[in-house]
Coordinates of C-alpha atoms in Angstrom, one line a residue:
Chain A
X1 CA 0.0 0.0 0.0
X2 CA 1.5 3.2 -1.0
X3 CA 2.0 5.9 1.8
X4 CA 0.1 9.1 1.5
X5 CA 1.5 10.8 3.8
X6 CA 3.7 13.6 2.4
X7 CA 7.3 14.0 3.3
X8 CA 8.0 15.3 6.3
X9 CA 5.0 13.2 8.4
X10 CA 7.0 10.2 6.6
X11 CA 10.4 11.4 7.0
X12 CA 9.3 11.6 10.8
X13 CA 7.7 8.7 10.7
X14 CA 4.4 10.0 12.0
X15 CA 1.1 8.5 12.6
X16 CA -1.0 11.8 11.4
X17 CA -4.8 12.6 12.9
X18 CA -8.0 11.8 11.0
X19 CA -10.4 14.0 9.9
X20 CA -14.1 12.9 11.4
X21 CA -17.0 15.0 10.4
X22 CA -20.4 14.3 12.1
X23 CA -23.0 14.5 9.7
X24 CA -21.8 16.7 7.3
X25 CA -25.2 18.7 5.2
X26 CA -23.5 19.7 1.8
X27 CA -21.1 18.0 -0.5
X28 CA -19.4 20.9 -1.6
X29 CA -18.3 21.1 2.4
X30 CA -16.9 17.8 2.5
X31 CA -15.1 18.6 -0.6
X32 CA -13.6 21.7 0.7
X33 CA -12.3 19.7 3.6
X34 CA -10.8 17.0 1.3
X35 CA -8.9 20.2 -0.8
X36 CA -8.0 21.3 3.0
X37 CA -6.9 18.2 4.0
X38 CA -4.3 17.9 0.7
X39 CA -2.7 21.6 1.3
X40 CA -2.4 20.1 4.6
X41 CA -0.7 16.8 4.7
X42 CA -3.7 14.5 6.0
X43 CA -5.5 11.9 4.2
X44 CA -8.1 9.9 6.0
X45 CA -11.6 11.4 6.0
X46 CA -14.2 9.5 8.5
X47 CA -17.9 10.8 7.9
X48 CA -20.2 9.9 10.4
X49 CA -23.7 10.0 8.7
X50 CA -23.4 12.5 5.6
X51 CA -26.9 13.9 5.3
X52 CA -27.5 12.9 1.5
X53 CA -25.5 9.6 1.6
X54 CA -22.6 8.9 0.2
X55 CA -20.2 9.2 -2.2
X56 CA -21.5 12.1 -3.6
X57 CA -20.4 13.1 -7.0
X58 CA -20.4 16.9 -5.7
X59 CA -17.9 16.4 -3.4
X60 CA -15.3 15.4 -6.0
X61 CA -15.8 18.3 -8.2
X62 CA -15.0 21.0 -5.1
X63 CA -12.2 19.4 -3.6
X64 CA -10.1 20.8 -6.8
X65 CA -8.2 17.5 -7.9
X66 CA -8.0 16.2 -3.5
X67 CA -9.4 12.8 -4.5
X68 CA -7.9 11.0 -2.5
X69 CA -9.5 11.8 1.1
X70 CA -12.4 11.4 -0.3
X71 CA -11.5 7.8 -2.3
X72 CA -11.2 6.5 0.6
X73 CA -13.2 7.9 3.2
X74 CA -15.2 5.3 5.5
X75 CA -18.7 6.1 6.7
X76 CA -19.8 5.4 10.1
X77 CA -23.1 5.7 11.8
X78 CA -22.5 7.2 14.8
X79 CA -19.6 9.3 16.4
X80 CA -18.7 6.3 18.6
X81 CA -18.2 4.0 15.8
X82 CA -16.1 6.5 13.7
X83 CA -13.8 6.7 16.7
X84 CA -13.8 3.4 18.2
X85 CA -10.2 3.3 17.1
X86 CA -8.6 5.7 18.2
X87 CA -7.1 7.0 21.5
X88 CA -7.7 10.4 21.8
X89 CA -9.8 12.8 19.8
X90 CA -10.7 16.4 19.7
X91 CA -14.0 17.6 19.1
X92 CA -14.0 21.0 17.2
X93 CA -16.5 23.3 19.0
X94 CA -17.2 27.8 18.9
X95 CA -19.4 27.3 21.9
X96 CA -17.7 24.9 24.6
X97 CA -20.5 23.2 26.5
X98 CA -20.2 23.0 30.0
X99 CA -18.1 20.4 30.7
X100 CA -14.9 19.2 32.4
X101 CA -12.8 18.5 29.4
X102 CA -9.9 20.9 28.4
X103 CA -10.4 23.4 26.1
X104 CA -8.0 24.7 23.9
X105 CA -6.5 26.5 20.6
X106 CA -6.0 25.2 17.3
X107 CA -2.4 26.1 18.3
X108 CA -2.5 24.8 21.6
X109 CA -3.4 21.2 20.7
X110 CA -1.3 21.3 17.9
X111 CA 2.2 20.4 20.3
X112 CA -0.4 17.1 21.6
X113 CA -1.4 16.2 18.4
X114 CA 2.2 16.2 17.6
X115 CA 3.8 14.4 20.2
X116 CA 0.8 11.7 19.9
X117 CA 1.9 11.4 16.1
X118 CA 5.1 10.9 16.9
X119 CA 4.0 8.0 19.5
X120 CA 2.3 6.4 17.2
X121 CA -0.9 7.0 18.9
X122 CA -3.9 7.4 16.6
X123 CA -5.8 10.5 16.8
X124 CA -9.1 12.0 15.5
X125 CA -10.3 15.7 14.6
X126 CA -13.9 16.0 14.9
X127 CA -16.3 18.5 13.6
X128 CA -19.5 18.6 13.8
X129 CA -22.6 19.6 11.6
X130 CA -22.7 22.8 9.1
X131 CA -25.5 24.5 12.1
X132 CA -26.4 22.2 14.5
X133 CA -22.8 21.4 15.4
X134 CA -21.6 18.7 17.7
X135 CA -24.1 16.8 20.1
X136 CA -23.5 17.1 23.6
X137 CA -23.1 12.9 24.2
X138 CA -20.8 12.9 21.1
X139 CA -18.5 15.7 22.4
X140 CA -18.5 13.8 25.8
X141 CA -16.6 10.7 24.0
X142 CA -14.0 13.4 23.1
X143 CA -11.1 14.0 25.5
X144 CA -10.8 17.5 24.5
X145 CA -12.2 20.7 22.8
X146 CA -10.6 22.9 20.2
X147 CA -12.0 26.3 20.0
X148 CA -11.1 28.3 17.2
X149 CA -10.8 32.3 18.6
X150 CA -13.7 33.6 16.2
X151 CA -15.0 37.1 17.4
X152 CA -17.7 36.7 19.7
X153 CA -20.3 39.1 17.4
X154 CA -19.8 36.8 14.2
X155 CA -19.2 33.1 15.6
X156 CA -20.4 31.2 12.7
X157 CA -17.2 29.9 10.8
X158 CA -18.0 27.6 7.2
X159 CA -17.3 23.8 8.6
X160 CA -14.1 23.5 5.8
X161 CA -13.0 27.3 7.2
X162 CA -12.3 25.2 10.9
X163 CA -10.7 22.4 9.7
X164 CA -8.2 24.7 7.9
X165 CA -7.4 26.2 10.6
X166 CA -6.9 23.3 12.7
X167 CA -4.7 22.0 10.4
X168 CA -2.6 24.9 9.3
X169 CA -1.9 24.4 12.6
X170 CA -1.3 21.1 12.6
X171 CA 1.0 21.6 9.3
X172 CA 3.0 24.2 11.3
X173 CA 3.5 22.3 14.3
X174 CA 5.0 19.2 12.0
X175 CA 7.0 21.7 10.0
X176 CA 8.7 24.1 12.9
X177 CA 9.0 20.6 15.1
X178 CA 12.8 19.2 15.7
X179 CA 12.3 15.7 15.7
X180 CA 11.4 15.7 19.4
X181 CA 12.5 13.1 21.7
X182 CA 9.7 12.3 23.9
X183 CA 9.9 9.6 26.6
X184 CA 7.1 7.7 26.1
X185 CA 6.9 6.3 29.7
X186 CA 3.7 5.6 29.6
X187 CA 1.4 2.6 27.8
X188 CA -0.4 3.7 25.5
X189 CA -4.3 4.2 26.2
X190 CA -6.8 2.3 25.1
X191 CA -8.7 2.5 21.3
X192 CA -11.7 4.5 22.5
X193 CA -14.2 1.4 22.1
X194 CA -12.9 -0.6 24.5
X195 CA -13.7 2.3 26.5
X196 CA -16.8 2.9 25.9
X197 CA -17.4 -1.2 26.5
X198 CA -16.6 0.1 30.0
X199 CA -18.5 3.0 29.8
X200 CA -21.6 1.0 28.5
X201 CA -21.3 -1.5 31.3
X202 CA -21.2 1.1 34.2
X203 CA -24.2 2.6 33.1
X204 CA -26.0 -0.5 32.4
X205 CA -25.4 -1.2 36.6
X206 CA -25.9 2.1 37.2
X207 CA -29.3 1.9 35.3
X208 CA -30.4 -1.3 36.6
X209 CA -29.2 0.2 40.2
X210 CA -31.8 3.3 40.1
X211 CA -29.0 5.8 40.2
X212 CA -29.8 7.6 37.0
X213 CA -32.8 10.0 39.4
X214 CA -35.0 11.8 38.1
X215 CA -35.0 10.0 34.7
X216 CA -34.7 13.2 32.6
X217 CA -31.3 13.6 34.3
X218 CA -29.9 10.6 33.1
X219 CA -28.3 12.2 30.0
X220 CA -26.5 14.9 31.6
X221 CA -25.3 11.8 34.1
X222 CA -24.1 9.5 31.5
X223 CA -21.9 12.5 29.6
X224 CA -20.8 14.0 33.0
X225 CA -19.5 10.4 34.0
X226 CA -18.1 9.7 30.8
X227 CA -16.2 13.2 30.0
X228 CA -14.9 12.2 34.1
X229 CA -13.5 9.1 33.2
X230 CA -12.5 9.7 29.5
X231 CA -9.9 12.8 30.9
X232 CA -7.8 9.4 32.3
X233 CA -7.2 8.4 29.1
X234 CA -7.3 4.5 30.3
X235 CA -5.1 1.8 29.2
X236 CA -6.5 -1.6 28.0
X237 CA -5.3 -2.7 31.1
X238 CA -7.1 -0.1 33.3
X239 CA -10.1 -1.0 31.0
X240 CA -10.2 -4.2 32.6
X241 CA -9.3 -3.3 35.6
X242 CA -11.8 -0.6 36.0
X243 CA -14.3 -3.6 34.0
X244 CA -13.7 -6.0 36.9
X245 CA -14.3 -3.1 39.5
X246 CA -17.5 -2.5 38.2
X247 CA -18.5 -6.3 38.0
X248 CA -17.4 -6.6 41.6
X249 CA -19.3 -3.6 43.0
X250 CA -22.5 -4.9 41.0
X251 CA -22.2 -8.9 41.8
X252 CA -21.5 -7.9 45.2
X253 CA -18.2 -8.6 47.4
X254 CA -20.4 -11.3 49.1
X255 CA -20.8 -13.1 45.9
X256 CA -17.1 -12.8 44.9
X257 CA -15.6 -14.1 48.1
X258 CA -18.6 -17.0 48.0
X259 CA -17.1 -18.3 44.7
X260 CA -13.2 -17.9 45.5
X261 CA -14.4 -19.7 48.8
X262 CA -16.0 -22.3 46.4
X263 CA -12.9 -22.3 44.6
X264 CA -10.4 -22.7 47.5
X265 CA -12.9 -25.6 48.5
X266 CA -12.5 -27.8 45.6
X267 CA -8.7 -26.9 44.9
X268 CA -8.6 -27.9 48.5
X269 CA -10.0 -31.5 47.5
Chain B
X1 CA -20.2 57.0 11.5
X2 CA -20.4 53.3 13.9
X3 CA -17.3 52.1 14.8
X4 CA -17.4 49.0 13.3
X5 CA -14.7 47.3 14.8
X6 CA -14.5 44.6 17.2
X7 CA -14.4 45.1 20.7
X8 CA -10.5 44.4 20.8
X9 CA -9.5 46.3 17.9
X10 CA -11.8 49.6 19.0
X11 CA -10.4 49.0 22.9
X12 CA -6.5 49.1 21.2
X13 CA -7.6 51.5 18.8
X14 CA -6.3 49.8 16.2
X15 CA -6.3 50.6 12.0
X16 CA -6.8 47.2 10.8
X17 CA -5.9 46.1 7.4
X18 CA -8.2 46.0 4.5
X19 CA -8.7 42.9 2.5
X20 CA -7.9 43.4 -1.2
X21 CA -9.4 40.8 -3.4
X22 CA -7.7 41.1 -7.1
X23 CA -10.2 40.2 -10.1
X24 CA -12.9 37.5 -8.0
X25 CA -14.0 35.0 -10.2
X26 CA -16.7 33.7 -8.5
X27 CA -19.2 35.4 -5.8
X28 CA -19.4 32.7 -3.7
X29 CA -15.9 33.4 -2.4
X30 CA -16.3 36.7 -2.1
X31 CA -19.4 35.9 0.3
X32 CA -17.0 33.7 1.8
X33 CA -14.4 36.1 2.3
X34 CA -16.6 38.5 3.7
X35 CA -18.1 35.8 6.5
X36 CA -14.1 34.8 7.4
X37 CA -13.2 38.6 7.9
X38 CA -16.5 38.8 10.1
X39 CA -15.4 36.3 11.9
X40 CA -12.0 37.8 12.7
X41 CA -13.1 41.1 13.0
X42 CA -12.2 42.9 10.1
X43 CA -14.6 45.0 7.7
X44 CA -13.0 46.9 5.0
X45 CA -13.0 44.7 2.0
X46 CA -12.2 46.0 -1.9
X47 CA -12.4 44.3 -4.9
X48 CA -10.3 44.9 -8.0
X49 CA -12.2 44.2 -11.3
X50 CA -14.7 41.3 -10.4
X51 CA -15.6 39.2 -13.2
X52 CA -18.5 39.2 -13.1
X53 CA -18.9 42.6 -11.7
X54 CA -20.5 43.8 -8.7
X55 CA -22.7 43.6 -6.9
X56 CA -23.5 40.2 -6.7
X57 CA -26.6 38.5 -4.9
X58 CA -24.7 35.1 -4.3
X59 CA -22.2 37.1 -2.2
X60 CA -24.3 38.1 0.2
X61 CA -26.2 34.8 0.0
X62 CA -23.1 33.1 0.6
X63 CA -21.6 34.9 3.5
X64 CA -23.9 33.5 6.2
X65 CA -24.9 36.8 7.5
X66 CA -22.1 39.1 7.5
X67 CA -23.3 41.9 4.9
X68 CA -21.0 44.4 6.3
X69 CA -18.5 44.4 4.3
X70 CA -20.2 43.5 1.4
X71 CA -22.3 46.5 1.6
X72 CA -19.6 48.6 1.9
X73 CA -17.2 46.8 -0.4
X74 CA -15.2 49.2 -3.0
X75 CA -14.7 48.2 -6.8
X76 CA -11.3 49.4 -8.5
X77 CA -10.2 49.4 -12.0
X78 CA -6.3 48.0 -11.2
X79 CA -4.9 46.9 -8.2
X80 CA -2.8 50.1 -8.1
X81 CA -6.1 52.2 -7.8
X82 CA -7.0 49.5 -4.8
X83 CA -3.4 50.2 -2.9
X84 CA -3.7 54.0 -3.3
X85 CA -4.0 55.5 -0.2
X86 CA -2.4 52.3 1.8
X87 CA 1.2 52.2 3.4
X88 CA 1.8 48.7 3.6
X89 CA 0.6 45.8 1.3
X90 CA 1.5 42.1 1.6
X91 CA 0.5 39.8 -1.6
X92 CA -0.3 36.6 -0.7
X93 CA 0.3 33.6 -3.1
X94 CA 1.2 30.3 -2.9
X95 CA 4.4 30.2 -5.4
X96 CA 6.4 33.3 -4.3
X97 CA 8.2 34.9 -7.7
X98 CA 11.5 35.6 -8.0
X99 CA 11.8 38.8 -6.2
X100 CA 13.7 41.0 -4.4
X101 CA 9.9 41.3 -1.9
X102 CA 10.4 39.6 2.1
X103 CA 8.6 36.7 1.8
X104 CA 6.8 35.9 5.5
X105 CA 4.1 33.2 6.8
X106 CA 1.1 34.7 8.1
X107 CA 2.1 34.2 11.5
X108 CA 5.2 35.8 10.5
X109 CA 3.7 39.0 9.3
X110 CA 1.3 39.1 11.9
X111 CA 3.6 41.3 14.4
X112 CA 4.0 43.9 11.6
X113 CA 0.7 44.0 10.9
X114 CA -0.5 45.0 14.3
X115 CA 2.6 47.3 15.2
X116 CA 1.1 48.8 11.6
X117 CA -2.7 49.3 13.1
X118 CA -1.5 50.4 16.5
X119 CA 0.8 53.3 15.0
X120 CA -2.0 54.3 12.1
X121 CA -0.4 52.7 9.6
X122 CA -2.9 51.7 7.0
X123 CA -2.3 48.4 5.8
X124 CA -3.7 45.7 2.7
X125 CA -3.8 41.8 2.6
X126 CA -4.0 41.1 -1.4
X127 CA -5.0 38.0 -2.2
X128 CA -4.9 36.9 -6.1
X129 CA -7.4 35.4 -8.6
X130 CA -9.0 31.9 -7.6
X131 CA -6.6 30.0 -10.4
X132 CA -4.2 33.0 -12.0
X133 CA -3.1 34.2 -8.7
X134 CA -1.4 37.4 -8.6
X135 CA 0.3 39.0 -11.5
X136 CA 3.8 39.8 -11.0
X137 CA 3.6 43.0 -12.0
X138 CA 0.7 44.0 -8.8
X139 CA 3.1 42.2 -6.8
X140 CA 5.8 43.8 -7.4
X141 CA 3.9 47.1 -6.0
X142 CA 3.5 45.8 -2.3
X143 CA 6.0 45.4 -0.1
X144 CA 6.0 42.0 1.2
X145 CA 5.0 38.4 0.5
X146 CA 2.9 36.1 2.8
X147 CA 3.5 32.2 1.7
X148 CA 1.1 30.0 3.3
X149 CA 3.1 26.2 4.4
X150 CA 0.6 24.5 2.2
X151 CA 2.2 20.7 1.5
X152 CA 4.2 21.3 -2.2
X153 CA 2.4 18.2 -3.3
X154 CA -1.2 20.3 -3.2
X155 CA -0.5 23.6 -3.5
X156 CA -4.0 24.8 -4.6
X157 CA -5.5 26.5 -1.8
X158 CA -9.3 28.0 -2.5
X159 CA -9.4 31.5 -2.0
X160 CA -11.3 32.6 1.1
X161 CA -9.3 29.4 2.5
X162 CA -6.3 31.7 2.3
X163 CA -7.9 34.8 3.6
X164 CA -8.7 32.8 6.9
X165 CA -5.3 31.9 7.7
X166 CA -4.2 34.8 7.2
X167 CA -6.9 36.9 9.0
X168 CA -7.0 34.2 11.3
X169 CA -3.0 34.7 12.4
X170 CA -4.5 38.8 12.6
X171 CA -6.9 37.6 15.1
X172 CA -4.6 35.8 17.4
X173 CA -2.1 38.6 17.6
X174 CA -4.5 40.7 18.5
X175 CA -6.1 38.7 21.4
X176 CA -2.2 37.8 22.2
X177 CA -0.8 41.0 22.2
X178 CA -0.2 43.2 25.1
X179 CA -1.2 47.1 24.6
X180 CA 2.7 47.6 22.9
X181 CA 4.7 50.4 23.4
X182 CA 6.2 50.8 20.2
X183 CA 8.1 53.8 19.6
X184 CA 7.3 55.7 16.8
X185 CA 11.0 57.1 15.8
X186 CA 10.2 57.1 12.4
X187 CA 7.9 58.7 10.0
X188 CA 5.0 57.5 8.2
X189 CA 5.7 56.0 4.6
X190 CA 4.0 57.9 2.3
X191 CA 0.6 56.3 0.7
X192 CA 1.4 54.2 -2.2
X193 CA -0.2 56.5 -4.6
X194 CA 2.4 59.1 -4.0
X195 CA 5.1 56.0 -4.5
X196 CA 3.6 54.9 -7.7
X197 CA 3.5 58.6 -9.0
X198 CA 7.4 58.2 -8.8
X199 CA 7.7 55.1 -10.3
X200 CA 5.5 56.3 -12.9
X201 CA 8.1 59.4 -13.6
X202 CA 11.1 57.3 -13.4
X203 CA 10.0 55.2 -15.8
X204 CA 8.5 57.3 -18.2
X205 CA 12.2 58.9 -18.2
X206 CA 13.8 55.6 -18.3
X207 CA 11.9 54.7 -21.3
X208 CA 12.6 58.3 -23.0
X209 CA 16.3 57.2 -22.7
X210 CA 15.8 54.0 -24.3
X211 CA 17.0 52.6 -20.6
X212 CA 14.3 49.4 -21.4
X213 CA 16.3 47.2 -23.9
X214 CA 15.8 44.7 -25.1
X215 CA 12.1 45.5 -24.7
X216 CA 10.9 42.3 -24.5
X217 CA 13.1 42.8 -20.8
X218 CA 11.2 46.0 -20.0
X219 CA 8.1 44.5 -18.0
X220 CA 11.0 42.6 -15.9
X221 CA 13.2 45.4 -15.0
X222 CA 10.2 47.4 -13.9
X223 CA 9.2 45.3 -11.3
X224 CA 12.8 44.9 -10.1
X225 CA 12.7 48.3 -10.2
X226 CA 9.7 48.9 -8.2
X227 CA 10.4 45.7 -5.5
X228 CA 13.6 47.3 -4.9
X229 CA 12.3 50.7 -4.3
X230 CA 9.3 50.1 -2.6
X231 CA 10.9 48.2 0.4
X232 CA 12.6 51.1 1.2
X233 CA 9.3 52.6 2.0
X234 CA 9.7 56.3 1.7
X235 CA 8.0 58.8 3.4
X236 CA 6.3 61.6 1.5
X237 CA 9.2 63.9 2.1
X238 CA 11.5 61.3 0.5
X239 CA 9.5 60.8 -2.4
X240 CA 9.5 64.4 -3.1
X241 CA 13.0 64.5 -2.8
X242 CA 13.0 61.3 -5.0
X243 CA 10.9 63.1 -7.9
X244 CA 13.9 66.3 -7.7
X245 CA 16.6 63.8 -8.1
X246 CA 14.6 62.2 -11.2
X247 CA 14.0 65.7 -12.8
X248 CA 17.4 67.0 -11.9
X249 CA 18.5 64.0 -13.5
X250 CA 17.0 63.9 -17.0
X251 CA 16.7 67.9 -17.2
X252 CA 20.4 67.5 -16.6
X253 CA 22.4 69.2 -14.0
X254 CA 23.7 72.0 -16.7
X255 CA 19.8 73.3 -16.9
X256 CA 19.5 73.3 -13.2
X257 CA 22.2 75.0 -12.6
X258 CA 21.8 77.2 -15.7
X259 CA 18.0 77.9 -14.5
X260 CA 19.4 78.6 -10.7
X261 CA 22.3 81.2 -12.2
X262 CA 19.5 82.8 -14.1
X263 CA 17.3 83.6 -11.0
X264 CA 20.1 84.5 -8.9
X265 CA 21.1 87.0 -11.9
X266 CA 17.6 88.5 -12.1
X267 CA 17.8 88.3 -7.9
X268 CA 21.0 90.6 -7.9
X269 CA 19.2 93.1 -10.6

């Protein structure tokens, strides 16, 4: 398989971000982004959802001879599936929700988004729809925010305008960077669907426990947990860990000591 | 009049630059262009021979909003007309000429640009034609370049994709910047129509003196000319002086001093 990545992501040897949008409305938009996306060094396009399908013959003819994101771009239902792979994403926002997860500059991520290139570890940009813009849950699966410095009076920036930015900065950050020597001390987290098996298996006790009170809170729960326990950035390890905690806590200690009693018993035959 | 500036530019009382948009193709960019400079707080937008002339309705159908400088766009014949009564102009193109111009990334120029709007300093960001670019010739009248680090493998950046960068760069400084004490030690440059009106003397003498040879060369050595002239960025009083040293020149010292003999003979009467 040829590598797209242009020279000086290869000559570093890095693993660049993906570009996820979440249910893009227009093809010409998705095609700007692809023509973004050449000028600046990336290649894989993730589209969760695109409003009128896909491919869409549209998109082609505006991303000015930037096939290739678009060749190749994978569709995904939901935001969780089109990140499921990856270990750390941003989600692209001009109004931060309230929420506990960093926010920060195109410039200000680019030095992370770096550094996890140069790890290896595979990262995703998220943007979300031309006006309705990122869901709440989805930006809760994130473990951080972008927010592009727009003037406050005239905050509606064209979906292809963010991604350019983002990745200009991204470009500049790959071009200015020595080739860094990071200690990579620590394991790697975990791709983001093991995760949210985790995720989905707390809440499932949780549910089944009565804690999500009154009902109509439960949302707001389930993202304030997750965005809690997403910041941790989790290895596969922890997953399990964390996995085991929560099947403990739910089957009961009683039960857990009854069966390595039960256990002991027989070994003990 | 409203002061339509931004709450950071009016608080710094800043000149911003004007956006300079040389022979639009299409009116969807210029809608475009006008949304990014809304959204990084710029307003004064011109527009140098638009195809399809102006105004157009998909321009302000295209720029989500922000009318404002639409509405108060100016046309110009030339980009010289367009430049007149600026100071400062950086071209923007992706494939810098051969010229004698600085060539700066839009982070790069950003600094100048705002010590520019804090002293008064009137400034322009040209950006070229959607496929020609800029001709050499309109480049050759500002006084610096702005290369955008677009991969060399895609150069083709869309048009109001370039203004945002660049007015994006604009915005940080200004949110970054400290109220600077620059000090003002030096003069104003004189507006570039005063420049070009000595330009346009020298080389109408020049080409009296049969100084353009071969003529084919002529277009060439007038922009050398002109790059290497206009980066000295003279203030009115210099071109003044300029336009004596051209006259003394071709009238030839002997009728200078011939003149200056007379009037002090007629003085002594």
């Amino acid at each position: 398989m040829k590598d797209k990545r242009p020279a000086p992501e290869r000559d570093l040897n890095l693993t660049p971000p993906c570009v996820i949008l979440d249910r893009p409305q227009l093809a010409d938009n998705i095609g700007a982004v692809a023509r973004v996306m050449a000028n600046f060094g990336l290649h894989e396009l993730r589209l969760v959802a695109p409003r009128d399908g896909w491919p869409q013959e549209r998109a082609w003819s505006m991303s000015s001879g930037a096939n290739w994101p678009l060749d190749e771009a994978k569709v995904f239902a939901t935001v969780a599936d089109a990140i499921a792979d990856l270990k750390h994403v941003y989600a692209t926002t001009a109004r931060p929700r309230e929420t506990q997860l960093p926010i920060v500059t195109p410039r200000g991520c680019a030095d992370t988004l770096y550094r996890d290139a140069h790890n290896h570890t595979k990262t995703g940009l998220l943007f979300g729809a031309e006006r309705a813009g990122l869901e709440t849950s989805d930006i809760a699966l994130c473990q951080g925010i972008i927010t592009i410095p727009v003037d406050p009076h005239f905050q509606s920036l064209n979906l292809a305008q963010a991604v350019n930015i983002v990745l200009y900065e991204w470009r500049l950050q790959v071009l200015d960077a020595p080739k860094p020597e990071f200690t990579q001390n620590m394991h790697a987290p975990a791709d983001l669907n093991i995760v949210h098996g985790l995720y989905g298996q707390l809440e499932d006790e949780l549910e089944k426990a009565g804690f999500f009170f009154p009902p109509e809170k439960k949302d707001s729960m389930v993202r304030n947990l997750r965005v809690a326990l997403g910041r941790a950035r989790f290895t596969e390890q922890e997953v399990r860990t964390f996995r085991g905690v929560v099947t403990a806590l739910t089957k009961g200690r009683g039960k857990v000591l009854a069966r390595r009693a039960e256990t002991q018993e027989k070994d003990g035959d």
